[in-house]
Amino acid sequence: MRPVRTAARALLASIFVVDGIRTLARPEARAETARPLTDRVTPLLERTDPRLPTDPLTLVRVKAVADVVAGLALATGRFTRPAAAVLAAGLIPHTATDKGDRDHLLKNLGLLGGLLLAAVDTEGRPGLRYRTTHAVDRSQRSVRRAVRTARREAKIAAASAAAARKLPG
C-alpha cells in the first residue's frame, strides 16, 4: 500500500506545486481575481495584527508559497497530514474566488476530498486518539492489578502476623 500512497500524494500535490510556481511567476492576474475576497478579509487582518500584509498581491504570494511548500511536503512524504490540512485550508478561499464554471468547482471539490483523506490518513498505524485511549485503558488495568496484588499481599501479611503471634516464643 505504501507505493500507492506515495504516488497518490505526489499526484495530488503536483497541481498545488505547479499552480503555486505559476502564481509566484505572475501574481498580478491572481491578485485581481482574489481582490473581492481580500477586500473582505482586510479589516479582519488589520484588527488581528496591523503588521500583517493586507494588499492582495502579497496575500496571493503568501498563499502561493504556502501551496508550494505544503505541496512539496505532501509529495515527499514529510509532514503529510499538516501539509494536506494547509492545502485544504488554502483551497477553500481559492474555490470561493474562482469565477470559473461548474467543472472548476467540481475539480476543486474533488481536490478538497483528496486532501481531507490525506489529512486524516495514518498510513495504517493507529491514530493519536486510539493510542491515547488504549494507553489510558492499559494504565487503568495496571492500577487495578496493582491494587488487587497489594490487597492480596496485605491479607497474606496479616495472616502471617496472626500466625506468628500464636507461635510460642
Tab-separated table of C-alpha atoms in Angstrom:
chain	number	residue	atom	x	y	z
A	1	MET	CA	0.000	0.000	0.000
A	2	ARG	CA	2.929	2.328	0.566
A	3	PRO	CA	3.762	2.795	-3.146
A	4	VAL	CA	0.131	3.631	-3.851
A	5	ARG	CA	0.052	6.231	-1.057
A	6	THR	CA	3.326	7.731	-2.249
A	7	ALA	CA	2.128	8.003	-5.844
A	8	ALA	CA	-1.280	9.350	-4.823
A	9	ARG	CA	0.244	12.037	-2.624
A	10	ALA	CA	2.673	13.082	-5.338
A	11	LEU	CA	-0.121	13.294	-7.902
A	12	LEU	CA	-2.366	15.210	-5.529
A	13	ALA	CA	0.400	17.638	-4.579
A	14	SER	CA	1.563	18.289	-8.145
A	15	ILE	CA	-1.290	20.645	-9.024
A	16	PHE	CA	-0.579	22.794	-5.970
A	17	VAL	CA	3.159	22.971	-6.613
A	18	VAL	CA	2.740	23.843	-10.290
A	19	ASP	CA	-0.038	26.360	-9.618
A	20	GLY	CA	1.978	27.935	-6.790
A	21	ILE	CA	5.036	28.351	-9.015
A	22	ARG	CA	2.904	29.851	-11.800
A	23	THR	CA	1.332	32.246	-9.319
A	24	LEU	CA	4.725	33.301	-7.967
A	25	ALA	CA	5.910	33.976	-11.522
A	26	ARG	CA	2.853	36.126	-12.342
A	27	PRO	CA	0.917	37.071	-9.190
A	28	GLU	CA	-0.811	40.119	-10.693
A	29	ALA	CA	-3.521	38.174	-12.538
A	30	ARG	CA	-4.341	36.056	-9.495
A	31	ALA	CA	-4.328	39.144	-7.244
A	32	GLU	CA	-7.026	40.766	-9.372
A	33	THR	CA	-9.120	37.600	-9.199
A	34	ALA	CA	-8.648	37.414	-5.425
A	35	ARG	CA	-9.333	41.104	-4.800
A	36	PRO	CA	-13.032	40.668	-3.832
A	37	LEU	CA	-12.080	38.163	-1.139
A	38	THR	CA	-9.022	40.071	0.075
A	39	ASP	CA	-11.107	43.251	0.375
A	40	ARG	CA	-13.448	41.405	2.747
A	41	VAL	CA	-10.562	39.847	4.733
A	42	THR	CA	-8.504	43.044	5.043
A	43	PRO	CA	-10.448	44.525	8.022
A	44	LEU	CA	-10.110	41.248	9.904
A	45	LEU	CA	-6.360	41.130	9.255
A	46	GLU	CA	-5.935	44.744	10.339
A	47	ARG	CA	-7.835	44.097	13.585
A	48	THR	CA	-5.855	40.927	14.273
A	49	ASP	CA	-2.427	42.445	13.769
A	50	PRO	CA	-1.709	45.736	11.980
A	51	ARG	CA	1.666	44.384	10.860
A	52	LEU	CA	0.080	41.662	8.709
A	53	PRO	CA	0.104	42.345	4.976
A	54	THR	CA	-3.265	43.291	3.548
A	55	ASP	CA	-2.601	44.050	-0.098
A	56	PRO	CA	-3.877	41.378	-2.495
A	57	LEU	CA	-0.535	40.904	-4.259
A	58	THR	CA	1.267	39.994	-1.032
A	59	LEU	CA	-1.557	37.738	0.156
A	60	VAL	CA	-1.545	35.893	-3.170
A	61	ARG	CA	2.220	35.443	-2.944
A	62	VAL	CA	1.963	34.136	0.634
A	63	LYS	CA	-0.672	31.606	-0.431
A	64	ALA	CA	1.448	30.574	-3.419
A	65	VAL	CA	4.488	29.981	-1.203
A	66	ALA	CA	2.337	28.018	1.244
A	67	ASP	CA	0.993	25.909	-1.643
A	68	VAL	CA	4.482	25.157	-2.967
A	69	VAL	CA	5.952	24.302	0.433
A	70	ALA	CA	2.980	22.226	1.573
A	71	GLY	CA	2.719	20.555	-1.831
A	72	LEU	CA	6.382	19.557	-1.743
A	73	ALA	CA	5.988	18.288	1.810
A	74	LEU	CA	2.983	16.208	0.790
A	75	ALA	CA	4.696	14.878	-2.329
A	76	THR	CA	7.861	13.879	-0.478
A	77	GLY	CA	6.023	12.276	2.441
A	78	ARG	CA	7.216	14.755	5.053
A	79	PHE	CA	4.605	16.213	7.423
A	80	THR	CA	1.916	14.833	5.132
A	81	ARG	CA	-1.059	15.361	7.416
A	82	PRO	CA	-0.304	19.027	8.289
A	83	ALA	CA	0.652	19.713	4.665
A	84	ALA	CA	-2.655	18.301	3.433
A	85	ALA	CA	-4.513	20.384	6.021
A	86	VAL	CA	-2.722	23.563	4.888
A	87	LEU	CA	-3.520	22.834	1.252
A	88	ALA	CA	-7.165	22.105	2.082
A	89	ALA	CA	-7.473	25.330	4.073
A	90	GLY	CA	-5.951	27.301	1.196
A	91	LEU	CA	-8.208	25.629	-1.357
A	92	ILE	CA	-11.388	26.930	0.247
A	93	PRO	CA	-10.806	30.658	-0.464
A	94	HIS	CA	-9.351	29.742	-3.860
A	95	THR	CA	-12.613	27.971	-4.696
A	96	ALA	CA	-14.649	30.903	-3.373
A	97	THR	CA	-12.822	33.393	-5.627
A	98	ASP	CA	-12.775	31.126	-8.677
A	99	LYS	CA	-15.193	32.597	-11.188
A	100	GLY	CA	-14.900	29.532	-13.403
A	101	ASP	CA	-17.594	27.173	-14.463
A	102	ARG	CA	-19.039	24.176	-12.683
A	103	ASP	CA	-16.147	21.982	-13.847
A	104	HIS	CA	-13.676	24.092	-11.867
A	105	LEU	CA	-15.899	23.889	-8.808
A	106	LEU	CA	-16.148	20.105	-9.104
A	107	LYS	CA	-12.388	19.815	-9.655
A	108	ASN	CA	-11.723	21.862	-6.528
A	109	LEU	CA	-14.219	19.821	-4.524
A	110	GLY	CA	-12.512	16.622	-5.702
A	111	LEU	CA	-9.134	18.007	-4.686
A	112	LEU	CA	-10.567	19.034	-1.333
A	113	GLY	CA	-11.855	15.498	-0.802
A	114	GLY	CA	-8.456	14.025	-1.608
A	115	LEU	CA	-6.741	16.479	0.723
A	116	LEU	CA	-9.137	15.672	3.546
A	117	LEU	CA	-8.389	11.974	3.090
A	118	ALA	CA	-4.661	12.708	3.114
A	119	ALA	CA	-5.051	14.864	6.224
A	120	VAL	CA	-6.583	12.017	8.226
A	121	ASP	CA	-4.519	9.168	6.740
A	122	THR	CA	-2.417	7.478	9.420
A	123	GLU	CA	-0.826	5.032	6.945
A	124	GLY	CA	-2.358	2.061	8.717
A	125	ARG	CA	-0.870	2.990	12.068
A	126	PRO	CA	-3.178	3.771	14.947
A	127	GLY	CA	-4.037	7.433	15.310
A	128	LEU	CA	-3.308	9.570	18.345
A	129	ARG	CA	-6.831	9.207	19.717
A	130	TYR	CA	-6.677	5.407	19.523
A	131	ARG	CA	-3.230	5.296	21.111
A	132	THR	CA	-4.128	7.605	23.993
A	133	THR	CA	-7.401	5.796	24.694
A	134	HIS	CA	-5.650	2.448	24.779
A	135	ALA	CA	-2.781	3.805	26.874
A	136	VAL	CA	-5.290	5.047	29.436
A	137	ASP	CA	-7.070	1.677	29.416
A	138	ARG	CA	-3.770	-0.177	29.898
A	139	SER	CA	-2.734	2.074	32.756
A	140	GLN	CA	-6.128	1.687	34.450
A	141	ARG	CA	-5.824	-2.098	34.168
A	142	SER	CA	-2.321	-1.914	35.621
A	143	VAL	CA	-3.550	0.166	38.547
A	144	ARG	CA	-6.429	-2.260	39.238
A	145	ARG	CA	-3.998	-5.185	39.055
A	146	ALA	CA	-1.598	-3.426	41.451
A	147	VAL	CA	-4.435	-2.719	43.909
A	148	ARG	CA	-5.561	-6.366	43.822
A	149	THR	CA	-1.989	-7.551	44.332
A	150	ALA	CA	-1.472	-5.115	47.215
A	151	ARG	CA	-4.689	-6.279	48.908
A	152	ARG	CA	-3.708	-9.912	48.478
A	153	GLU	CA	-0.231	-9.243	49.848
A	154	ALA	CA	-1.732	-7.341	52.810
A	155	LYS	CA	-4.043	-10.274	53.617
A	156	ILE	CA	-1.120	-12.682	53.433
A	157	ALA	CA	0.959	-10.399	55.666
A	158	ALA	CA	-1.891	-10.075	58.176
A	159	ALA	CA	-2.413	-13.830	58.221
A	160	SER	CA	1.329	-14.383	58.666
A	161	ALA	CA	1.433	-11.857	61.505
A	162	ALA	CA	-1.543	-13.514	63.228
A	163	ALA	CA	0.064	-16.923	62.845
A	164	ALA	CA	3.352	-15.566	64.174
A	165	ARG	CA	1.647	-14.160	67.287
A	166	LYS	CA	0.196	-17.598	68.076
A	167	LEU	CA	3.587	-19.277	67.995
A	168	PRO	CA	5.315	-19.703	71.309
A	169	GLY	CA	8.383	-17.782	71.789
